[in-house]
Amino acid sequence: MPTIPPLNPQHQAPPPSPAPAPVPPDPTSPKTTYNILITGFGPFDPRAPINPSSAVLPYLPSRLTFIVDDNDEDKDDDPVPTKPTAIDISIQTHPHIRVSYDVVAALIPQLYNAHDEFDFVVHIGMMSGSAGGITTTTTTTTTTARSRHEYHLETCARSGKYTARDVDGKLPGSAPAIAGNGNGRSGTDEVQVLSPKGVDFSDVLLRWRRETSVEEVLGDIVLRPSNDAGLFLCEYIYYTSLRYFARRASEDKEGDAVTKVVFLHVPADAQMDDLQRAKEVVVGLVRALVGSSLTARHEVEPKEL
């Protein structure tokens, strides 16, 4: 059997090439998954024993899916079509938050630290003056009677002054999330106003109204922005969340995207048709938030599956 001569060193295989450096993600490419947290409050007014902000949560889907089609019919210089991208939205809920300043102050960091990163947090609260003559000032400072079908998307939250007592009869003066930021007790602290970063409210509202065009099924729905969340637990949880993520953003050395927080006020009615209507409004808001975010990243329009 003939012997095989040894391989000429000059003909030996070259050493393996080093692994290529990881390619950073393209910031213009569509994000394919979104995690949404939606919260609701427990009861606080004997005239409204069921808080619709929590009652609506079991009606929400746990998943929504959109298709992003990046093919522009006007692009004649791009003959190769791109594959549509599926956008998966996961919805988690946290109902029956006690209407307590201390509970909210303790809950916010625990809630966010216990879960994966959320892309959006939607806090929901009950609007006063919207059901059966209820005109308390517990969720909004405006006591004018409201339409049963009116929903407010709050654009900002204030640190104070909180003068309405919670279900435990307390004010938030000693709560760590608010102390030193216009807590309403000393009268000397400057009130801080926070708004969600990265939320185009004009675009979201246009999309929200379009996504919630269900008048023929659920009756007339009024969707409007508001800059007065009421200086009670609704505004308190909104401000506490905004401040929490603002602090996280200031400590983030890598510049990762910050969770976007919004607040939705819903009417106080909790009958079946009211909850079905509220469900459509909340789902429409989620679609609007994700659609606006996608457009901001990639200038494309999501389509529902």
PDB file of C-alpha atoms in Angstrom:
ATOM      1  CA  MET A   1       0.000   0.000   0.000  1.00  0.00           C
ATOM      2  CA  PRO A   2       1.605   3.246  -1.048  1.00  0.00           C
ATOM      3  CA  THR A   3       2.390   5.712   1.685  1.00  0.00           C
ATOM      4  CA  ILE A   4       0.885   9.114   1.523  1.00  0.00           C
ATOM      5  CA  PRO A   5       3.573  11.776   1.661  1.00  0.00           C
ATOM      6  CA  PRO A   6       3.203  14.305   4.444  1.00  0.00           C
ATOM      7  CA  LEU A   7       1.357  17.473   3.567  1.00  0.00           C
ATOM      8  CA  ASN A   8       3.622  20.284   2.490  1.00  0.00           C
ATOM      9  CA  PRO A   9       3.565  22.902   5.230  1.00  0.00           C
ATOM     10  CA  GLN A  10       2.981  25.474   2.537  1.00  0.00           C
ATOM     11  CA  HIS A  11      -0.238  23.661   1.640  1.00  0.00           C
ATOM     12  CA  GLN A  12      -1.584  23.317   5.137  1.00  0.00           C
ATOM     13  CA  ALA A  13      -5.009  24.756   5.789  1.00  0.00           C
ATOM     14  CA  PRO A  14      -4.882  28.276   7.185  1.00  0.00           C
ATOM     15  CA  PRO A  15      -5.909  28.795  10.786  1.00  0.00           C
ATOM     16  CA  PRO A  16      -9.584  29.500  11.273  1.00  0.00           C
ATOM     17  CA  SER A  17     -10.586  33.107  10.868  1.00  0.00           C
ATOM     18  CA  PRO A  18     -11.584  34.930  14.024  1.00  0.00           C
ATOM     19  CA  ALA A  19     -15.301  35.225  14.618  1.00  0.00           C
ATOM     20  CA  PRO A  20     -16.713  38.386  13.099  1.00  0.00           C
ATOM     21  CA  ALA A  21     -17.582  41.175  15.475  1.00  0.00           C
ATOM     22  CA  PRO A  22     -21.266  41.237  16.387  1.00  0.00           C
ATOM     23  CA  VAL A  23     -23.286  43.560  14.241  1.00  0.00           C
ATOM     24  CA  PRO A  24     -25.212  46.085  16.315  1.00  0.00           C
ATOM     25  CA  PRO A  25     -28.974  46.023  15.752  1.00  0.00           C
ATOM     26  CA  ASP A  26     -30.289  48.376  13.129  1.00  0.00           C
ATOM     27  CA  PRO A  27     -32.271  51.060  14.982  1.00  0.00           C
ATOM     28  CA  THR A  28     -34.507  51.462  11.938  1.00  0.00           C
ATOM     29  CA  SER A  29     -35.467  47.787  11.761  1.00  0.00           C
ATOM     30  CA  PRO A  30     -38.925  47.005  13.130  1.00  0.00           C
ATOM     31  CA  LYS A  31     -39.089  45.774  16.686  1.00  0.00           C
ATOM     32  CA  THR A  32     -40.802  42.381  16.652  1.00  0.00           C
ATOM     33  CA  THR A  33     -41.976  41.961  20.255  1.00  0.00           C
ATOM     34  CA  TYR A  34     -43.626  44.322  22.692  1.00  0.00           C
ATOM     35  CA  ASN A  35     -44.363  43.716  26.355  1.00  0.00           C
ATOM     36  CA  ILE A  36     -47.213  45.731  27.833  1.00  0.00           C
ATOM     37  CA  LEU A  37     -48.245  46.012  31.493  1.00  0.00           C
ATOM     38  CA  ILE A  38     -51.756  47.281  32.283  1.00  0.00           C
ATOM     39  CA  THR A  39     -52.817  48.028  35.854  1.00  0.00           C
ATOM     40  CA  GLY A  40     -56.110  48.833  37.577  1.00  0.00           C
ATOM     41  CA  PHE A  41     -57.259  49.994  41.002  1.00  0.00           C
ATOM     42  CA  GLY A  42     -59.489  48.430  43.608  1.00  0.00           C
ATOM     43  CA  PRO A  43     -62.697  50.053  44.887  1.00  0.00           C
ATOM     44  CA  PHE A  44     -62.586  53.241  46.913  1.00  0.00           C
ATOM     45  CA  ASP A  45     -66.044  54.826  46.700  1.00  0.00           C
ATOM     46  CA  PRO A  46     -69.112  53.077  48.205  1.00  0.00           C
ATOM     47  CA  ARG A  47     -71.194  54.492  45.357  1.00  0.00           C
ATOM     48  CA  ALA A  48     -68.985  52.596  42.890  1.00  0.00           C
ATOM     49  CA  PRO A  49     -68.195  49.247  44.593  1.00  0.00           C
ATOM     50  CA  ILE A  50     -66.709  47.861  41.357  1.00  0.00           C
ATOM     51  CA  ASN A  51     -63.796  49.791  39.948  1.00  0.00           C
ATOM     52  CA  PRO A  52     -63.963  49.453  36.146  1.00  0.00           C
ATOM     53  CA  SER A  53     -60.222  50.029  35.845  1.00  0.00           C
ATOM     54  CA  SER A  54     -59.736  46.509  37.233  1.00  0.00           C
ATOM     55  CA  ALA A  55     -63.029  45.010  36.060  1.00  0.00           C
ATOM     56  CA  VAL A  56     -62.027  45.521  32.423  1.00  0.00           C
ATOM     57  CA  LEU A  57     -58.681  43.719  32.722  1.00  0.00           C
ATOM     58  CA  PRO A  58     -60.017  40.111  32.479  1.00  0.00           C
ATOM     59  CA  TYR A  59     -61.614  41.026  29.144  1.00  0.00           C
ATOM     60  CA  LEU A  60     -58.296  42.023  27.570  1.00  0.00           C
ATOM     61  CA  PRO A  61     -56.461  39.574  25.281  1.00  0.00           C
ATOM     62  CA  SER A  62     -53.125  38.271  26.491  1.00  0.00           C
ATOM     63  CA  ARG A  63     -51.674  38.649  22.991  1.00  0.00           C
ATOM     64  CA  LEU A  64     -52.140  40.864  19.963  1.00  0.00           C
ATOM     65  CA  THR A  65     -50.385  40.415  16.640  1.00  0.00           C
ATOM     66  CA  PHE A  66     -49.698  42.933  13.903  1.00  0.00           C
ATOM     67  CA  ILE A  67     -48.122  42.560  10.497  1.00  0.00           C
ATOM     68  CA  VAL A  68     -45.660  45.249   9.439  1.00  0.00           C
ATOM     69  CA  ASP A  69     -45.439  45.462   5.659  1.00  0.00           C
ATOM     70  CA  ASP A  70     -42.402  47.487   4.610  1.00  0.00           C
ATOM     71  CA  ASN A  71     -43.224  47.307   0.883  1.00  0.00           C
ATOM     72  CA  ASP A  72     -44.023  50.766  -0.409  1.00  0.00           C
ATOM     73  CA  GLU A  73     -45.965  50.723  -3.662  1.00  0.00           C
ATOM     74  CA  ASP A  74     -44.260  53.955  -4.701  1.00  0.00           C
ATOM     75  CA  LYS A  75     -40.748  52.473  -4.429  1.00  0.00           C
ATOM     76  CA  ASP A  76     -39.904  51.729  -8.077  1.00  0.00           C
ATOM     77  CA  ASP A  77     -36.169  51.555  -7.363  1.00  0.00           C
ATOM     78  CA  ASP A  78     -36.545  48.518  -5.082  1.00  0.00           C
ATOM     79  CA  PRO A  79     -37.712  45.594  -7.242  1.00  0.00           C
ATOM     80  CA  VAL A  80     -37.107  42.975  -4.527  1.00  0.00           C
ATOM     81  CA  PRO A  81     -40.018  42.912  -2.055  1.00  0.00           C
ATOM     82  CA  THR A  82     -39.260  42.461   1.622  1.00  0.00           C
ATOM     83  CA  LYS A  83     -40.973  39.892   3.765  1.00  0.00           C
ATOM     84  CA  PRO A  84     -43.713  41.268   6.051  1.00  0.00           C
ATOM     85  CA  THR A  85     -42.743  41.189   9.713  1.00  0.00           C
ATOM     86  CA  ALA A  86     -45.012  39.874  12.464  1.00  0.00           C
ATOM     87  CA  ILE A  87     -45.183  42.056  15.571  1.00  0.00           C
ATOM     88  CA  ASP A  88     -46.156  40.166  18.710  1.00  0.00           C
ATOM     89  CA  ILE A  89     -47.632  42.088  21.645  1.00  0.00           C
ATOM     90  CA  SER A  90     -47.791  40.418  25.049  1.00  0.00           C
ATOM     91  CA  ILE A  91     -50.176  41.943  27.600  1.00  0.00           C
ATOM     92  CA  GLN A  92     -49.804  41.393  31.352  1.00  0.00           C
ATOM     93  CA  THR A  93     -52.245  42.807  33.880  1.00  0.00           C
ATOM     94  CA  HIS A  94     -52.071  43.763  37.545  1.00  0.00           C
ATOM     95  CA  PRO A  95     -55.573  44.479  38.929  1.00  0.00           C
ATOM     96  CA  HIS A  96     -56.977  45.676  42.253  1.00  0.00           C
ATOM     97  CA  ILE A  97     -54.178  47.954  43.386  1.00  0.00           C
ATOM     98  CA  ARG A  98     -55.221  49.289  46.774  1.00  0.00           C
ATOM     99  CA  VAL A  99     -56.144  52.973  46.642  1.00  0.00           C
ATOM    100  CA  SER A 100     -53.387  53.826  49.094  1.00  0.00           C
ATOM    101  CA  TYR A 101     -50.421  56.163  48.694  1.00  0.00           C
ATOM    102  CA  ASP A 102     -48.145  53.934  50.755  1.00  0.00           C
ATOM    103  CA  VAL A 103     -49.166  50.805  48.845  1.00  0.00           C
ATOM    104  CA  VAL A 104     -48.492  52.447  45.475  1.00  0.00           C
ATOM    105  CA  ALA A 105     -45.158  53.883  46.614  1.00  0.00           C
ATOM    106  CA  ALA A 106     -44.003  50.419  47.706  1.00  0.00           C
ATOM    107  CA  LEU A 107     -45.563  48.560  44.777  1.00  0.00           C
ATOM    108  CA  ILE A 108     -44.051  50.449  41.851  1.00  0.00           C
ATOM    109  CA  PRO A 109     -40.388  49.353  42.276  1.00  0.00           C
ATOM    110  CA  GLN A 110     -41.444  45.842  43.305  1.00  0.00           C
ATOM    111  CA  LEU A 111     -43.728  45.487  40.300  1.00  0.00           C
ATOM    112  CA  TYR A 112     -41.152  46.582  37.754  1.00  0.00           C
ATOM    113  CA  ASN A 113     -38.268  44.682  39.310  1.00  0.00           C
ATOM    114  CA  ALA A 114     -40.273  41.442  39.416  1.00  0.00           C
ATOM    115  CA  HIS A 115     -41.021  41.382  35.694  1.00  0.00           C
ATOM    116  CA  ASP A 116     -39.116  41.548  32.458  1.00  0.00           C
ATOM    117  CA  GLU A 117     -38.672  44.917  30.861  1.00  0.00           C
ATOM    118  CA  PHE A 118     -41.909  46.480  29.641  1.00  0.00           C
ATOM    119  CA  ASP A 119     -42.093  48.592  26.528  1.00  0.00           C
ATOM    120  CA  PHE A 120     -45.249  50.304  27.728  1.00  0.00           C
ATOM    121  CA  VAL A 121     -47.069  50.585  31.029  1.00  0.00           C
ATOM    122  CA  VAL A 122     -50.720  51.642  30.874  1.00  0.00           C
ATOM    123  CA  HIS A 123     -52.169  52.617  34.236  1.00  0.00           C
ATOM    124  CA  ILE A 124     -55.985  52.751  34.271  1.00  0.00           C
ATOM    125  CA  GLY A 125     -58.123  54.599  36.788  1.00  0.00           C
ATOM    126  CA  MET A 126     -61.763  55.498  37.268  1.00  0.00           C
ATOM    127  CA  MET A 127     -62.867  58.953  36.230  1.00  0.00           C
ATOM    128  CA  SER A 128     -65.103  60.750  38.691  1.00  0.00           C
ATOM    129  CA  GLY A 129     -68.229  62.619  37.672  1.00  0.00           C
ATOM    130  CA  SER A 130     -69.068  60.000  35.064  1.00  0.00           C
ATOM    131  CA  ALA A 131     -71.526  57.635  36.688  1.00  0.00           C
ATOM    132  CA  GLY A 132     -74.790  57.970  38.531  1.00  0.00           C
ATOM    133  CA  GLY A 133     -74.133  61.455  39.857  1.00  0.00           C
ATOM    134  CA  ILE A 134     -70.750  60.615  41.385  1.00  0.00           C
ATOM    135  CA  THR A 135     -68.881  63.918  41.515  1.00  0.00           C
ATOM    136  CA  THR A 136     -66.112  63.208  43.987  1.00  0.00           C
ATOM    137  CA  THR A 137     -62.706  64.822  43.607  1.00  0.00           C
ATOM    138  CA  THR A 138     -60.862  61.582  44.240  1.00  0.00           C
ATOM    139  CA  THR A 139     -59.719  60.952  40.689  1.00  0.00           C
ATOM    140  CA  THR A 140     -59.993  64.370  39.097  1.00  0.00           C
ATOM    141  CA  THR A 141     -60.285  67.916  40.314  1.00  0.00           C
ATOM    142  CA  THR A 142     -62.990  68.649  37.752  1.00  0.00           C
ATOM    143  CA  THR A 143     -66.469  67.847  39.055  1.00  0.00           C
ATOM    144  CA  THR A 144     -68.421  68.547  35.869  1.00  0.00           C
ATOM    145  CA  ALA A 145     -70.603  65.596  34.872  1.00  0.00           C
ATOM    146  CA  ARG A 146     -69.018  63.591  32.065  1.00  0.00           C
ATOM    147  CA  SER A 147     -70.292  61.407  29.300  1.00  0.00           C
ATOM    148  CA  ARG A 148     -70.638  57.723  30.186  1.00  0.00           C
ATOM    149  CA  HIS A 149     -68.502  57.012  27.124  1.00  0.00           C
ATOM    150  CA  GLU A 150     -65.736  59.549  27.697  1.00  0.00           C
ATOM    151  CA  TYR A 151     -62.126  58.431  28.123  1.00  0.00           C
ATOM    152  CA  HIS A 152     -59.129  60.632  28.930  1.00  0.00           C
ATOM    153  CA  LEU A 153     -55.499  59.972  28.045  1.00  0.00           C
ATOM    154  CA  GLU A 154     -53.463  61.898  30.596  1.00  0.00           C
ATOM    155  CA  THR A 155     -50.433  63.689  29.162  1.00  0.00           C
ATOM    156  CA  CYS A 156     -48.613  64.562  32.398  1.00  0.00           C
ATOM    157  CA  ALA A 157     -48.475  63.983  36.152  1.00  0.00           C
ATOM    158  CA  ARG A 158     -47.699  66.354  39.012  1.00  0.00           C
ATOM    159  CA  SER A 159     -45.815  65.676  42.219  1.00  0.00           C
ATOM    160  CA  GLY A 160     -48.370  67.623  44.272  1.00  0.00           C
ATOM    161  CA  LYS A 161     -50.190  69.028  46.010  1.00  0.00           C
ATOM    162  CA  TYR A 162     -52.095  65.945  47.171  1.00  0.00           C
ATOM    163  CA  THR A 163     -54.811  66.881  49.668  1.00  0.00           C
ATOM    164  CA  ALA A 164     -57.340  64.028  49.162  1.00  0.00           C
ATOM    165  CA  ARG A 165     -56.945  61.213  51.669  1.00  0.00           C
ATOM    166  CA  ASP A 166     -56.740  57.611  50.515  1.00  0.00           C
ATOM    167  CA  VAL A 167     -58.815  54.656  51.716  1.00  0.00           C
ATOM    168  CA  ASP A 168     -56.597  54.470  54.809  1.00  0.00           C
ATOM    169  CA  GLY A 169     -57.180  58.125  55.593  1.00  0.00           C
ATOM    170  CA  LYS A 170     -53.613  59.065  54.733  1.00  0.00           C
ATOM    171  CA  LEU A 171     -51.856  61.713  52.643  1.00  0.00           C
ATOM    172  CA  PRO A 172     -48.639  61.016  50.721  1.00  0.00           C
ATOM    173  CA  GLY A 173     -46.414  63.385  52.668  1.00  0.00           C
ATOM    174  CA  SER A 174     -44.087  60.663  53.957  1.00  0.00           C
ATOM    175  CA  ALA A 175     -44.128  58.438  50.889  1.00  0.00           C
ATOM    176  CA  PRO A 176     -40.553  58.111  49.552  1.00  0.00           C
ATOM    177  CA  ALA A 177     -41.562  58.509  45.907  1.00  0.00           C
ATOM    178  CA  ILE A 178     -43.002  61.977  46.512  1.00  0.00           C
ATOM    179  CA  ALA A 179     -41.224  63.387  49.551  1.00  0.00           C
ATOM    180  CA  GLY A 180     -39.267  66.500  48.691  1.00  0.00           C
ATOM    181  CA  ASN A 181     -41.057  66.992  45.380  1.00  0.00           C
ATOM    182  CA  GLY A 182     -44.078  69.132  46.072  1.00  0.00           C
ATOM    183  CA  ASN A 183     -45.834  66.731  48.434  1.00  0.00           C
ATOM    184  CA  GLY A 184     -48.475  69.268  49.407  1.00  0.00           C
ATOM    185  CA  ARG A 185     -47.715  69.142  53.128  1.00  0.00           C
ATOM    186  CA  SER A 186     -45.159  71.883  53.686  1.00  0.00           C
ATOM    187  CA  GLY A 187     -46.385  74.267  51.007  1.00  0.00           C
ATOM    188  CA  THR A 188     -42.801  75.207  50.177  1.00  0.00           C
ATOM    189  CA  ASP A 189     -41.669  72.487  47.783  1.00  0.00           C
ATOM    190  CA  GLU A 190     -41.809  73.187  44.085  1.00  0.00           C
ATOM    191  CA  VAL A 191     -44.308  71.083  42.173  1.00  0.00           C
ATOM    192  CA  GLN A 192     -42.685  68.890  39.552  1.00  0.00           C
ATOM    193  CA  VAL A 193     -44.530  67.995  36.352  1.00  0.00           C
ATOM    194  CA  LEU A 194     -43.457  64.901  34.411  1.00  0.00           C
ATOM    195  CA  SER A 195     -44.540  63.716  30.970  1.00  0.00           C
ATOM    196  CA  PRO A 196     -43.780  60.406  29.236  1.00  0.00           C
ATOM    197  CA  LYS A 197     -40.611  60.483  27.153  1.00  0.00           C
ATOM    198  CA  GLY A 198     -40.895  59.224  23.599  1.00  0.00           C
ATOM    199  CA  VAL A 199     -44.707  59.324  23.401  1.00  0.00           C
ATOM    200  CA  ASP A 200     -46.080  61.456  20.563  1.00  0.00           C
ATOM    201  CA  PHE A 201     -49.502  62.170  22.028  1.00  0.00           C
ATOM    202  CA  SER A 202     -50.800  63.858  18.869  1.00  0.00           C
ATOM    203  CA  ASP A 203     -49.957  60.788  16.797  1.00  0.00           C
ATOM    204  CA  VAL A 204     -51.186  58.361  19.465  1.00  0.00           C
ATOM    205  CA  LEU A 205     -54.515  60.183  19.770  1.00  0.00           C
ATOM    206  CA  LEU A 206     -55.088  60.122  16.007  1.00  0.00           C
ATOM    207  CA  ARG A 207     -54.332  56.404  15.883  1.00  0.00           C
ATOM    208  CA  TRP A 208     -56.347  55.721  19.047  1.00  0.00           C
ATOM    209  CA  ARG A 209     -59.442  57.355  17.608  1.00  0.00           C
ATOM    210  CA  ARG A 210     -59.008  55.457  14.368  1.00  0.00           C
ATOM    211  CA  GLU A 211     -58.472  52.150  16.139  1.00  0.00           C
ATOM    212  CA  THR A 212     -61.558  52.694  18.312  1.00  0.00           C
ATOM    213  CA  SER A 213     -64.079  53.477  15.568  1.00  0.00           C
ATOM    214  CA  VAL A 214     -66.758  51.131  16.884  1.00  0.00           C
ATOM    215  CA  GLU A 215     -69.673  53.544  17.317  1.00  0.00           C
ATOM    216  CA  GLU A 216     -72.058  51.287  15.426  1.00  0.00           C
ATOM    217  CA  VAL A 217     -71.468  48.517  17.977  1.00  0.00           C
ATOM    218  CA  LEU A 218     -70.717  50.252  21.247  1.00  0.00           C
ATOM    219  CA  GLY A 219     -72.199  53.702  20.865  1.00  0.00           C
ATOM    220  CA  ASP A 220     -70.501  57.065  20.684  1.00  0.00           C
ATOM    221  CA  ILE A 221     -67.066  57.138  22.328  1.00  0.00           C
ATOM    222  CA  VAL A 222     -65.245  60.336  23.266  1.00  0.00           C
ATOM    223  CA  LEU A 223     -61.463  60.015  23.406  1.00  0.00           C
ATOM    224  CA  ARG A 224     -59.574  63.095  24.437  1.00  0.00           C
ATOM    225  CA  PRO A 225     -56.286  64.226  26.000  1.00  0.00           C
ATOM    226  CA  SER A 226     -56.126  65.697  29.493  1.00  0.00           C
ATOM    227  CA  ASN A 227     -53.467  67.492  31.507  1.00  0.00           C
ATOM    228  CA  ASP A 228     -55.222  67.087  34.855  1.00  0.00           C
ATOM    229  CA  ALA A 229     -55.101  63.560  36.259  1.00  0.00           C
ATOM    230  CA  GLY A 230     -56.790  64.598  39.493  1.00  0.00           C
ATOM    231  CA  LEU A 231     -54.178  64.769  42.274  1.00  0.00           C
ATOM    232  CA  PHE A 232     -55.303  61.526  43.862  1.00  0.00           C
ATOM    233  CA  LEU A 233     -54.099  57.942  43.443  1.00  0.00           C
ATOM    234  CA  CYS A 234     -54.497  58.067  39.657  1.00  0.00           C
ATOM    235  CA  GLU A 235     -52.061  60.940  39.313  1.00  0.00           C
ATOM    236  CA  TYR A 236     -49.915  59.617  42.137  1.00  0.00           C
ATOM    237  CA  ILE A 237     -49.259  56.243  40.492  1.00  0.00           C
ATOM    238  CA  TYR A 238     -48.668  57.970  37.154  1.00  0.00           C
ATOM    239  CA  TYR A 239     -46.150  60.384  38.647  1.00  0.00           C
ATOM    240  CA  THR A 240     -44.467  57.636  40.692  1.00  0.00           C
ATOM    241  CA  SER A 241     -43.998  55.454  37.589  1.00  0.00           C
ATOM    242  CA  LEU A 242     -42.720  58.337  35.472  1.00  0.00           C
ATOM    243  CA  ARG A 243     -40.262  59.308  38.179  1.00  0.00           C
ATOM    244  CA  TYR A 244     -39.116  55.718  38.640  1.00  0.00           C
ATOM    245  CA  PHE A 245     -38.275  55.312  34.944  1.00  0.00           C
ATOM    246  CA  ALA A 246     -36.772  58.795  34.718  1.00  0.00           C
ATOM    247  CA  ARG A 247     -34.347  57.789  37.453  1.00  0.00           C
ATOM    248  CA  ARG A 248     -33.602  54.506  35.679  1.00  0.00           C
ATOM    249  CA  ALA A 249     -32.884  56.423  32.471  1.00  0.00           C
ATOM    250  CA  SER A 250     -30.495  58.790  34.253  1.00  0.00           C
ATOM    251  CA  GLU A 251     -28.593  55.800  35.652  1.00  0.00           C
ATOM    252  CA  ASP A 252     -28.532  53.886  32.362  1.00  0.00           C
ATOM    253  CA  LYS A 253     -25.001  54.019  30.992  1.00  0.00           C
ATOM    254  CA  GLU A 254     -25.859  52.169  27.789  1.00  0.00           C
ATOM    255  CA  GLY A 255     -28.706  54.420  26.758  1.00  0.00           C
ATOM    256  CA  ASP A 256     -31.292  51.665  26.407  1.00  0.00           C
ATOM    257  CA  ALA A 257     -34.845  52.634  25.565  1.00  0.00           C
ATOM    258  CA  VAL A 258     -36.913  53.710  28.537  1.00  0.00           C
ATOM    259  CA  THR A 259     -40.259  52.140  29.348  1.00  0.00           C
ATOM    260  CA  LYS A 260     -43.033  54.481  28.257  1.00  0.00           C
ATOM    261  CA  VAL A 261     -45.803  55.071  30.796  1.00  0.00           C
ATOM    262  CA  VAL A 262     -49.259  56.474  30.083  1.00  0.00           C
ATOM    263  CA  PHE A 263     -52.449  56.838  32.111  1.00  0.00           C
ATOM    264  CA  LEU A 264     -56.008  56.228  30.939  1.00  0.00           C
ATOM    265  CA  HIS A 265     -59.099  57.452  32.790  1.00  0.00           C
ATOM    266  CA  VAL A 266     -62.211  55.370  32.133  1.00  0.00           C
ATOM    267  CA  PRO A 267     -65.853  56.098  33.074  1.00  0.00           C
ATOM    268  CA  ALA A 268     -67.111  54.783  36.391  1.00  0.00           C
ATOM    269  CA  ASP A 269     -69.832  52.557  34.912  1.00  0.00           C
ATOM    270  CA  ALA A 270     -69.124  48.826  35.177  1.00  0.00           C
ATOM    271  CA  GLN A 271     -72.061  47.163  33.424  1.00  0.00           C
ATOM    272  CA  MET A 272     -71.306  44.522  30.810  1.00  0.00           C
ATOM    273  CA  ASP A 273     -71.688  46.865  27.838  1.00  0.00           C
ATOM    274  CA  ASP A 274     -69.524  49.460  29.619  1.00  0.00           C
ATOM    275  CA  LEU A 275     -66.738  46.926  30.180  1.00  0.00           C
ATOM    276  CA  GLN A 276     -66.954  45.716  26.585  1.00  0.00           C
ATOM    277  CA  ARG A 277     -66.658  49.299  25.428  1.00  0.00           C
ATOM    278  CA  ALA A 278     -63.739  49.929  27.773  1.00  0.00           C
ATOM    279  CA  LYS A 279     -62.023  46.788  26.502  1.00  0.00           C
ATOM    280  CA  GLU A 280     -62.188  48.056  22.918  1.00  0.00           C
ATOM    281  CA  VAL A 281     -60.862  51.431  24.023  1.00  0.00           C
ATOM    282  CA  VAL A 282     -57.925  49.895  25.914  1.00  0.00           C
ATOM    283  CA  VAL A 283     -57.040  47.531  23.057  1.00  0.00           C
ATOM    284  CA  GLY A 284     -57.263  50.471  20.653  1.00  0.00           C
ATOM    285  CA  LEU A 285     -54.884  52.435  22.856  1.00  0.00           C
ATOM    286  CA  VAL A 286     -52.380  49.558  22.934  1.00  0.00           C
ATOM    287  CA  ARG A 287     -52.512  49.339  19.137  1.00  0.00           C
ATOM    288  CA  ALA A 288     -52.071  53.094  18.880  1.00  0.00           C
ATOM    289  CA  LEU A 289     -49.057  53.133  21.209  1.00  0.00           C
ATOM    290  CA  VAL A 290     -47.323  50.292  19.382  1.00  0.00           C
ATOM    291  CA  GLY A 291     -48.219  51.669  15.955  1.00  0.00           C
ATOM    292  CA  SER A 292     -46.855  55.095  16.855  1.00  0.00           C
ATOM    293  CA  SER A 293     -43.682  53.530  18.239  1.00  0.00           C
ATOM    294  CA  LEU A 294     -43.177  51.440  15.103  1.00  0.00           C
ATOM    295  CA  THR A 295     -43.661  54.422  12.840  1.00  0.00           C
ATOM    296  CA  ALA A 296     -41.186  56.447  14.870  1.00  0.00           C
ATOM    297  CA  ARG A 297     -38.607  53.657  14.447  1.00  0.00           C
ATOM    298  CA  HIS A 298     -39.185  52.629  10.873  1.00  0.00           C
ATOM    299  CA  GLU A 299     -41.833  54.783   9.206  1.00  0.00           C
ATOM    300  CA  VAL A 300     -44.117  51.834   8.528  1.00  0.00           C
ATOM    301  CA  GLU A 301     -47.756  51.184   9.305  1.00  0.00           C
ATOM    302  CA  PRO A 302     -48.825  48.109  11.295  1.00  0.00           C
ATOM    303  CA  LYS A 303     -51.740  46.022  10.084  1.00  0.00           C
ATOM    304  CA  GLU A 304     -53.780  43.837  12.398  1.00  0.00           C
ATOM    305  CA  LEU A 305     -53.812  40.105  11.724  1.00  0.00           C
TER     306      LEU A 305
END
